[in-house]
Coordinates of C-alpha atoms and ligand atoms in Angstrom, one line a residue:
X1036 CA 73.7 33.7 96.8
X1037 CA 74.9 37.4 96.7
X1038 CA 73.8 39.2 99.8
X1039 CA 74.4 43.0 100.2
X1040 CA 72.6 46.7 101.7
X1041 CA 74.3 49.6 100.7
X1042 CA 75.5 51.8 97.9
X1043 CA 78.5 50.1 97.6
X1044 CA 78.6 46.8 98.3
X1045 CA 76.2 46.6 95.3
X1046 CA 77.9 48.6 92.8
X1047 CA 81.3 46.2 93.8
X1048 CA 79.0 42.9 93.7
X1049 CA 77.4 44.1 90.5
X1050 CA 80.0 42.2 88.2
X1051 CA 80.3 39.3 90.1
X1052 CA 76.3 39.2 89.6
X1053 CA 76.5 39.9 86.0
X1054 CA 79.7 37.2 85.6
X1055 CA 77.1 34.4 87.4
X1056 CA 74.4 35.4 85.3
X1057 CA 76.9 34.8 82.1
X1058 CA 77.7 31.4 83.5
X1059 CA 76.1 28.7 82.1
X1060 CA 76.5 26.6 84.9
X1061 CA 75.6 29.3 87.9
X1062 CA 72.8 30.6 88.9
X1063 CA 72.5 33.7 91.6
X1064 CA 70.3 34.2 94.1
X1065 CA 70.1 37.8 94.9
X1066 CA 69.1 38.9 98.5
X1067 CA 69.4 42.5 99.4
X1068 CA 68.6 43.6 103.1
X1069 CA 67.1 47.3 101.9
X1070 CA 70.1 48.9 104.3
X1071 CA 69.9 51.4 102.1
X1072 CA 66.7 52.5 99.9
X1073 CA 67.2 55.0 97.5
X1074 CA 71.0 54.8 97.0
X1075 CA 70.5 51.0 96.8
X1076 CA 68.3 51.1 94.3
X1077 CA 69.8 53.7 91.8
X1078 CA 73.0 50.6 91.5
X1079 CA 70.1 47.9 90.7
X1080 CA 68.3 49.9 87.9
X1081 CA 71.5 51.2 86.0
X1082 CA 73.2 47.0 86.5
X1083 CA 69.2 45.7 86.0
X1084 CA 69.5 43.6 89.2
X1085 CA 66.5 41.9 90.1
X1086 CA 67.1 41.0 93.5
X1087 CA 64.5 37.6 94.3
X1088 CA 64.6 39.0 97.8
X1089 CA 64.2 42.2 99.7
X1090 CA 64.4 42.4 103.2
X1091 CA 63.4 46.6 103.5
X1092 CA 65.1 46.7 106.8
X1093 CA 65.8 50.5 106.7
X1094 CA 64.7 53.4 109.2
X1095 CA 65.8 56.6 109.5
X1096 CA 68.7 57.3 111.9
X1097 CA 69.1 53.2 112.2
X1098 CA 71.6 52.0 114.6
X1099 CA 74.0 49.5 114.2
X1100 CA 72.4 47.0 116.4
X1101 CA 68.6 47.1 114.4
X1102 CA 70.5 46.7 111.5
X1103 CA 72.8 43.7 112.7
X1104 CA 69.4 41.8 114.8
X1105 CA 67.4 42.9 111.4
X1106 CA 69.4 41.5 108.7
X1107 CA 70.5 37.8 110.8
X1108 CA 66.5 37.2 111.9
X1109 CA 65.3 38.2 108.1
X1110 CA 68.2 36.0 106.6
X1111 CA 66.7 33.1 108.7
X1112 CA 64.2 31.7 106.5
X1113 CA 65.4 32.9 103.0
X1114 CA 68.5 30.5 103.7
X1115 CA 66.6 27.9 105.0
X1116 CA 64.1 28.1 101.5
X1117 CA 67.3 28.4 99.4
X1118 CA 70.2 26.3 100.5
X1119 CA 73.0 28.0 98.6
X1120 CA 76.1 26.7 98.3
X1121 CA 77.9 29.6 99.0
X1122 CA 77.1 32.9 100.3
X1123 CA 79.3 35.8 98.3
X1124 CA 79.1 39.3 101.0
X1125 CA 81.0 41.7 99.8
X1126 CA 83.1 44.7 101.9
X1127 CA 82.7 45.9 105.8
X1128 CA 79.0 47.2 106.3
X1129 CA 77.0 46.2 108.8
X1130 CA 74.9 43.9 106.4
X1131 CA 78.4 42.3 105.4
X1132 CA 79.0 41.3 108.4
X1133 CA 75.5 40.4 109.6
X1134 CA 74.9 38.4 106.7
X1135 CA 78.1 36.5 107.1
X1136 CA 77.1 35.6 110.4
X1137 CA 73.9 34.5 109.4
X1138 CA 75.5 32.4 107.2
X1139 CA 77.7 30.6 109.1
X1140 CA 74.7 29.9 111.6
X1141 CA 73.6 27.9 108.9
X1142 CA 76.7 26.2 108.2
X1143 CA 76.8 27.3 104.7
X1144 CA 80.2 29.0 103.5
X1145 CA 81.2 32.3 103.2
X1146 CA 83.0 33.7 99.8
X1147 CA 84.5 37.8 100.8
X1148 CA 85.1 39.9 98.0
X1149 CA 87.7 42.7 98.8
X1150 CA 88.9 40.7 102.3
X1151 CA 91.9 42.0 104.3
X1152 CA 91.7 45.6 103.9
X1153 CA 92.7 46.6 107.4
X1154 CA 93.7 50.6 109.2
X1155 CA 94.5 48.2 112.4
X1156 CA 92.7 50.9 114.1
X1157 CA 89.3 49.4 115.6
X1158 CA 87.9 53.0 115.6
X1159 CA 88.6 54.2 111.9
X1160 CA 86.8 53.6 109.8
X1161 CA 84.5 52.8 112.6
X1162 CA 82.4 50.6 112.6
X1163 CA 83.9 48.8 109.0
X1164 CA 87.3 47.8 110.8
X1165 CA 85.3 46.0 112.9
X1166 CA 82.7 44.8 110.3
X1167 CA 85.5 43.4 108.1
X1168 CA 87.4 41.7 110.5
X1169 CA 85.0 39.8 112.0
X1170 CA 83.7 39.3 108.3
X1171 CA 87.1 37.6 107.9
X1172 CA 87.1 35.6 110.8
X1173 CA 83.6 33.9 109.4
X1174 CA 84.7 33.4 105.7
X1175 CA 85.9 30.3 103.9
X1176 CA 87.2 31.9 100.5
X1177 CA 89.0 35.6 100.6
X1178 CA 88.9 37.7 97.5
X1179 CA 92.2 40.0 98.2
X1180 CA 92.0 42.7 95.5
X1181 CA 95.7 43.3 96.5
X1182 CA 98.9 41.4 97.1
X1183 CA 99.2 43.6 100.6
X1184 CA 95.2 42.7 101.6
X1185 CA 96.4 39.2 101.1
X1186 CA 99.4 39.6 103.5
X1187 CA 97.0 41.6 106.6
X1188 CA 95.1 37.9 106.0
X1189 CA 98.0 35.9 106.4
X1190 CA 99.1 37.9 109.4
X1191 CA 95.8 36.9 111.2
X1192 CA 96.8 33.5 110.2
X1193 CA 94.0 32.6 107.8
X1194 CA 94.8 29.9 105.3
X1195 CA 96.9 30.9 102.5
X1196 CA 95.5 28.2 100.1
X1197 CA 92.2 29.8 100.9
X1198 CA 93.1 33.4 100.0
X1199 CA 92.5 34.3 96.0
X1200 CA 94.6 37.8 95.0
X1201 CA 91.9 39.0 92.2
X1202 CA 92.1 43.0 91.4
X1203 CA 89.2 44.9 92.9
X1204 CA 85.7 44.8 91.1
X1205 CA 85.5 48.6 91.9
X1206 CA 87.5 48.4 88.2
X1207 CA 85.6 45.9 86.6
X1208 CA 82.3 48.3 87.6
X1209 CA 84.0 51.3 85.7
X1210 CA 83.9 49.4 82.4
X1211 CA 79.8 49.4 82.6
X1212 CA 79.4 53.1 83.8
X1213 CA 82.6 55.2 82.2
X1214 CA 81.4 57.2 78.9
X1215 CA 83.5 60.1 76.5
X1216 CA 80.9 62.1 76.1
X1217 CA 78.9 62.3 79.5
X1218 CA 76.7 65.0 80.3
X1219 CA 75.2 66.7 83.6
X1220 CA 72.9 69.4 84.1
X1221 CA 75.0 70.5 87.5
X1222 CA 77.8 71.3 84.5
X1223 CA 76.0 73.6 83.0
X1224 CA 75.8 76.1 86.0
X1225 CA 79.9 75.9 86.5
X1226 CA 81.5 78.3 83.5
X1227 CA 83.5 76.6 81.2
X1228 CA 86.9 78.3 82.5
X1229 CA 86.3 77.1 86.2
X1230 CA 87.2 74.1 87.5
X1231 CA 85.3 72.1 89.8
X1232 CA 86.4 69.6 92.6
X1233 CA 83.7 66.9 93.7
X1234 CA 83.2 66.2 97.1
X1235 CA 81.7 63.3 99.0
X1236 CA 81.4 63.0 103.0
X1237 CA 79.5 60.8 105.0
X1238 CA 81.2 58.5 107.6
X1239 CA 80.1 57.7 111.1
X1240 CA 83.9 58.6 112.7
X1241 CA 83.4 61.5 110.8
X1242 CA 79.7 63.3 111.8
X1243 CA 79.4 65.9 113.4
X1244 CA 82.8 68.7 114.3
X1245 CA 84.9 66.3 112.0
X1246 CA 82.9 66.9 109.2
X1247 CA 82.1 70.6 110.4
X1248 CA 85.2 71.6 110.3
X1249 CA 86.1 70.4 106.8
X1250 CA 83.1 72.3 105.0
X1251 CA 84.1 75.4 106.7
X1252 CA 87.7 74.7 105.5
X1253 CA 86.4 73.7 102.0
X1254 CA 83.5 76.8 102.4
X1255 CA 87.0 79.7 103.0
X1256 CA 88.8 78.5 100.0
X1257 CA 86.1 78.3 97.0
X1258 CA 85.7 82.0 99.0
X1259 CA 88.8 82.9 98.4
X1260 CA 90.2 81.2 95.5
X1261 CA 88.4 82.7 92.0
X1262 CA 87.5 80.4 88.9
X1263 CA 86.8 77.2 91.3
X1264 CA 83.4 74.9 92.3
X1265 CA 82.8 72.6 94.4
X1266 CA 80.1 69.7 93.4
X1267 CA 79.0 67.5 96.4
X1268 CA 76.3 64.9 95.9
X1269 CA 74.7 64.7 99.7
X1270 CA 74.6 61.6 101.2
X1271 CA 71.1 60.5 102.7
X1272 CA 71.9 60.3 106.0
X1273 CA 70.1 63.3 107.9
X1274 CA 73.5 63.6 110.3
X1275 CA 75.2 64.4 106.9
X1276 CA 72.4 66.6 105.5
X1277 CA 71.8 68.8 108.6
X1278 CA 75.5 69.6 108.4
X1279 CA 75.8 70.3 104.9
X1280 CA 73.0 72.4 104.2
X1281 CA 74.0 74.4 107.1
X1282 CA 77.6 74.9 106.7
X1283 CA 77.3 75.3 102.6
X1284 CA 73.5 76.9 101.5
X1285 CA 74.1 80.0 99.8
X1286 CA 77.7 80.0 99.2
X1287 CA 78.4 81.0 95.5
X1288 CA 80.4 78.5 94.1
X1289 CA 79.6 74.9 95.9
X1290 CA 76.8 73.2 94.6
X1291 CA 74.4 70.5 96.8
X1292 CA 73.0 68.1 94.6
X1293 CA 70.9 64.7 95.3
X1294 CA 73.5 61.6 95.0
X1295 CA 74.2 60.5 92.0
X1296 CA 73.5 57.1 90.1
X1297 CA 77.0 55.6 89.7
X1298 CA 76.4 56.6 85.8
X1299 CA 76.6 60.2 87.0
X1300 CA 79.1 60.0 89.6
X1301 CA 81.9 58.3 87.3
X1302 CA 81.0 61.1 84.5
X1303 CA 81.4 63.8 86.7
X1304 CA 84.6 62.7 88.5
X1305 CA 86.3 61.7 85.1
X1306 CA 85.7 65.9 84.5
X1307 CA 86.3 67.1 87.9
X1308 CA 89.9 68.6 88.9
X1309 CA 90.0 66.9 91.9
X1310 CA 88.5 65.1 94.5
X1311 CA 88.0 65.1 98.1
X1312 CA 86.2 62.2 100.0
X1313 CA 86.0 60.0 102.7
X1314 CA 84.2 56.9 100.8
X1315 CA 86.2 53.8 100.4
X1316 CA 85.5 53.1 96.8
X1317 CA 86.2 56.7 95.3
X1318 CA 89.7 56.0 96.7
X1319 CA 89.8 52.7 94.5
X1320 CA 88.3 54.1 90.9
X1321 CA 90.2 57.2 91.3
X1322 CA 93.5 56.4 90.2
X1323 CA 91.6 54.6 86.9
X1324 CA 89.8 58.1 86.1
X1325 CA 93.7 60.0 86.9
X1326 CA 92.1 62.1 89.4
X1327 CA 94.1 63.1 92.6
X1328 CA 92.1 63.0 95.9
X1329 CA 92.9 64.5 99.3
X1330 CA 91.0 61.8 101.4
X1331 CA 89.4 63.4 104.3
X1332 CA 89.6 60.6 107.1
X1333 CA 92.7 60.3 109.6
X1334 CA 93.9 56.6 108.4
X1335 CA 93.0 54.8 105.1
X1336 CA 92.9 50.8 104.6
X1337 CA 93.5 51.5 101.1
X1338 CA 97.8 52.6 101.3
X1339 CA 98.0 50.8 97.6
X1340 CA 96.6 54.7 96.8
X1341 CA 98.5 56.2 98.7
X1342 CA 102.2 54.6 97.8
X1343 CA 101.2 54.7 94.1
X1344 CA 101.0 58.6 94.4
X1345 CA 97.1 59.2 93.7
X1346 CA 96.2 59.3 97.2
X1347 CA 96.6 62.1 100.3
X1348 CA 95.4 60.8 103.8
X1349 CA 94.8 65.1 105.1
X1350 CA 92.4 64.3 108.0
X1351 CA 89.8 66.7 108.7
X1352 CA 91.2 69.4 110.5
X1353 CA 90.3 73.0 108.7
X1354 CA 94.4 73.5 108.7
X1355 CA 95.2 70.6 106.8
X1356 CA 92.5 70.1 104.9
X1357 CA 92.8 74.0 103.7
X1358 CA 96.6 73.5 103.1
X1359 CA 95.9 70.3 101.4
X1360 CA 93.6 72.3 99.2
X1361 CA 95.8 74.9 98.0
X1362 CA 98.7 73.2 97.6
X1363 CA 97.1 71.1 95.1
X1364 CA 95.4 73.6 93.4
X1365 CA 99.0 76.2 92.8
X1366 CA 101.4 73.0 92.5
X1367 CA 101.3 71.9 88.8
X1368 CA 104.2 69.6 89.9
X1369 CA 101.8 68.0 92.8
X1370 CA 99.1 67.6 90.6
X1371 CA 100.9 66.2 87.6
X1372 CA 102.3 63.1 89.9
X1373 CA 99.0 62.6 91.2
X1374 CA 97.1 62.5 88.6
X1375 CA 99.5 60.5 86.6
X1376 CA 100.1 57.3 89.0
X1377 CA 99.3 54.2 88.2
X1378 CA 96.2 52.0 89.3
X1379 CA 97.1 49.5 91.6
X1380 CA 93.4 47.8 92.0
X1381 CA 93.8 45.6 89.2
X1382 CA 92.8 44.8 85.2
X1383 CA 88.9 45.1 85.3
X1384 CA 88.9 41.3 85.3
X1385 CA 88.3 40.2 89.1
X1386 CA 84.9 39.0 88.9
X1387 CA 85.9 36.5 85.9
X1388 CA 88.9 35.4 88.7
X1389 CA 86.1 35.2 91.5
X1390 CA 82.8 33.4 89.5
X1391 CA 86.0 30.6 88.4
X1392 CA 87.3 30.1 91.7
X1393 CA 83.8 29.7 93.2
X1394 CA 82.5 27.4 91.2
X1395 CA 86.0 25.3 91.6
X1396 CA 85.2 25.6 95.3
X1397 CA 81.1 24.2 95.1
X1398 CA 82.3 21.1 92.9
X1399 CA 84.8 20.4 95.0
X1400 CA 82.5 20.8 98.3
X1401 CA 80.0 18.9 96.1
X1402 CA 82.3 16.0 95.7
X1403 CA 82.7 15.7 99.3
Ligands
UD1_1607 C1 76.6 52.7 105.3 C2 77.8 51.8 105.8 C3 79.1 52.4 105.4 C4 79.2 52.7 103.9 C5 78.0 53.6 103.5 C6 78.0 53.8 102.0 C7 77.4 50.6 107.9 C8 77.4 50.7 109.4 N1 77.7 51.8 107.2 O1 76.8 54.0 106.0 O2 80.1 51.4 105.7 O3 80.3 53.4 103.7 O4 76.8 52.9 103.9 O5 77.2 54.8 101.7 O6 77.1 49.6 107.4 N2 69.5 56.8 104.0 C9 68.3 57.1 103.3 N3 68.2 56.5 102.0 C10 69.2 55.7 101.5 C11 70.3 55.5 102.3 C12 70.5 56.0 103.5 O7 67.4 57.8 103.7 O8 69.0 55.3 100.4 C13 69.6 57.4 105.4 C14 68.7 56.7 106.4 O9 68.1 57.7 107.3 C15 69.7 55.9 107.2 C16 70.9 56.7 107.1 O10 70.9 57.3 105.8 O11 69.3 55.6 108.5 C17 72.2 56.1 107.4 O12 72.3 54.9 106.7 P1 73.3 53.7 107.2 O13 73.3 52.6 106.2 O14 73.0 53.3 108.6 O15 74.7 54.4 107.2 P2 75.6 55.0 106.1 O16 76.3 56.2 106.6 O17 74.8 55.1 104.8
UDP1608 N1 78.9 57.0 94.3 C1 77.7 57.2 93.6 N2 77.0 58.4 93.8 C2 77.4 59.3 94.6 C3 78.6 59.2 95.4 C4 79.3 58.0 95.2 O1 77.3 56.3 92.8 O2 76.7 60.4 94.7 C5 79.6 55.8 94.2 C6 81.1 55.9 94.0 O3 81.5 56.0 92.7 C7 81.6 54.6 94.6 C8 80.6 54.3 95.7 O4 79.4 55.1 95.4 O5 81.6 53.5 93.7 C9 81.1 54.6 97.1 O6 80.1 54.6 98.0 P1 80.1 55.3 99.4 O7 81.1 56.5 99.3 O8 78.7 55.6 99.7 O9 80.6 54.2 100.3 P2 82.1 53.6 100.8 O10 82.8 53.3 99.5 O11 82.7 54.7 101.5 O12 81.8 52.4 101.6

């Protein structure tokens, strides 16, 4: 049973879904808890996931506690109707670690894909530090997408025969949505001899000055700097919306647009010069489109990025994030090494390494 909410637990889970579905000898159950709506549902229709559940536990300005109480109560009887024998969650949002829970109240085992990322910083990303850990703490099989996730696991002291180093499925997901010759209509107001950076924002830790003070930073350099755009596909959330819309309507030059299906957002980053984001899973397909991002957050969980040269953690201060900026836009040299490093989130082929070991793990419990 695959259990996920949000944007991008789904688009990470998609190939493990798809992997089960090719498996003659597996069959998924799909549950999603409706965390998210709109952005959920863009990820089913362009994988065509039919979930056989949908819990629709999403309100506007939800708190972390509905969602938790929500998604553990709703879980309840769909476990007790299905019986899986395992539960796959996947990442650090509050349905991750509510459904995990959930799980284990029902004694039935816990498979996390991407397990062990870690800032060690309870606060940031906050609440996902938290989320994952915990996450951790409930699961029986660990899907490291990285030698160094593997080691944060082993340095909590969870069982290294149960920990499974398989490449993140954030590159298996680029195979499906990645095309030559993509197309948006967003392109076709930026002149051809402009180049555009795409933006994304829309972290708790970050709302509100954060997150201010990074558009107005972003806002005085596409003022200043000629021939460059800014694309930035608004997140749902009304904190990020309010801030946005009043920081960037009317500037010439940045562009608000609806968020993307995943189909969209790949094509457009694989044209954009640059990019600059807080998400977690821009940092990971990144490096695979040879993009350089400035990462607007004070700590990242993902420092494979970062040591491989694609990555710059420049917090969200309107200094750094302005000097950040520039530097990459007048430093050929700068740019050249970060767009050039390699990927270190794996070969595309972690949901082949997760569907084997899983079904390894139910015969054996099967046995038992
Ligand atoms: C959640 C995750 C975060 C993840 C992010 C991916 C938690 C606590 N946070 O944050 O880890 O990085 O998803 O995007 O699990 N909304 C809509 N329609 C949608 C989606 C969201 O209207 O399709 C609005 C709702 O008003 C909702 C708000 O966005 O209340 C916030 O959604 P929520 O899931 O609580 O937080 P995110 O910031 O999306
Ligand atoms: N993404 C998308 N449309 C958008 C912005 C992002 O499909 O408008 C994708 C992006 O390619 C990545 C994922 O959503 O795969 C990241 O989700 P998000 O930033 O919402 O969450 P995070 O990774 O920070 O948890």
């Amino acid at each position: 049973m695959a259990i996920f909410g949000t944007r991008p637990e789904a688009i990470k889970m998609a190939p493990v879904i798809k992997e089960i579905e090719a498996n003659p000898d597996t069959t998924p159950v799909i549950v999603v808890t409706g965390q998210h709506q709109k952005m959920l549902q863009q990820v089913l229709d362009i994988f065509s996931i039919h979930p056989d559940y949908d819990m629709q536990i999403m309100e506007k300005q939800q708190t972390l506690s509905t969602i938790t109480s929500k998604v553990i109560l709703g879980l309840d009887a769909i476990l007790d109707n299905e019986q899986p024998d395992l539960v796959l969650v996947h990442g650090d949002t509050t349905t991750t670690m509510a459904a995990s829970l959930g799980a284990f109240y029902h004694q039935i085992p816990v498979g996390h894909v991407e397990a062990g990322l870690r800032t060690w910083d309870k606060y940031s990303p906050y609440p996902e530090e938290m989320n994952r850990m915990l996450t951790d703490d409930v699961a029986d099989l660990y899907f490291a997408p990285t030698p160094l996730s593997k080691n944060n696991l082993l340095q909590e002291h969870h069982p290294e025969s149960q920990i499974f180093i398989t490449g993140n499925t954030a590159i298996d997901a680029l195979r499906y949505t990645v095309h030559a010759d993509y197309h948006h209509d967003v392109l076709t107001q930026i002149p051809q001899d402009h180049k555009f950076i795409l933006l994304t924002m829309h972290r708790r830790e970050n709302q509100g000055q954060p997150m201010r003070d990074t558009f107005e930073a972003i806002k005085d350099v596409v003022t200043h700097t000629p021939k460059l755009d800014v694309v930035y596909p608004v997140h749902l959330s009304p904190n990020v919306q309010t801030v946005a819309h009043e920081v960037f309507d009317g500037v010439s030059g940045i562009h608000l647009i609806a968020p993307l299906d995943v189909t969209d957002f790949h094509g457009l980053a694989a044209q954009s010069y640059f990019i600059m984001t807080d998400s977690g899973g821009v940092q990971e397909e990144a490096p695979s489109l040879n993009k350089p991002v400035l990462v607007l957050r004070d700590s990242t969980e993902r420092p494979e990025g970062v040591t491989a040269g694609t990555l710059k953690v420049v917090g969200t201060h309107t200094d750094s994030v302005q000097q950040a900026m520039l530097s990459l836009l007048h430093d050929q040299k700068e740019y050249q090494a970060m767009a050039t490093a390699a990927n270190p989130y794996g070969d595309g082929r972690a949901a082949e390494r997760i569907v084997t070991i899983c079904k390894d793990y139910c015969s054996h419990k099967n046995q038992r």
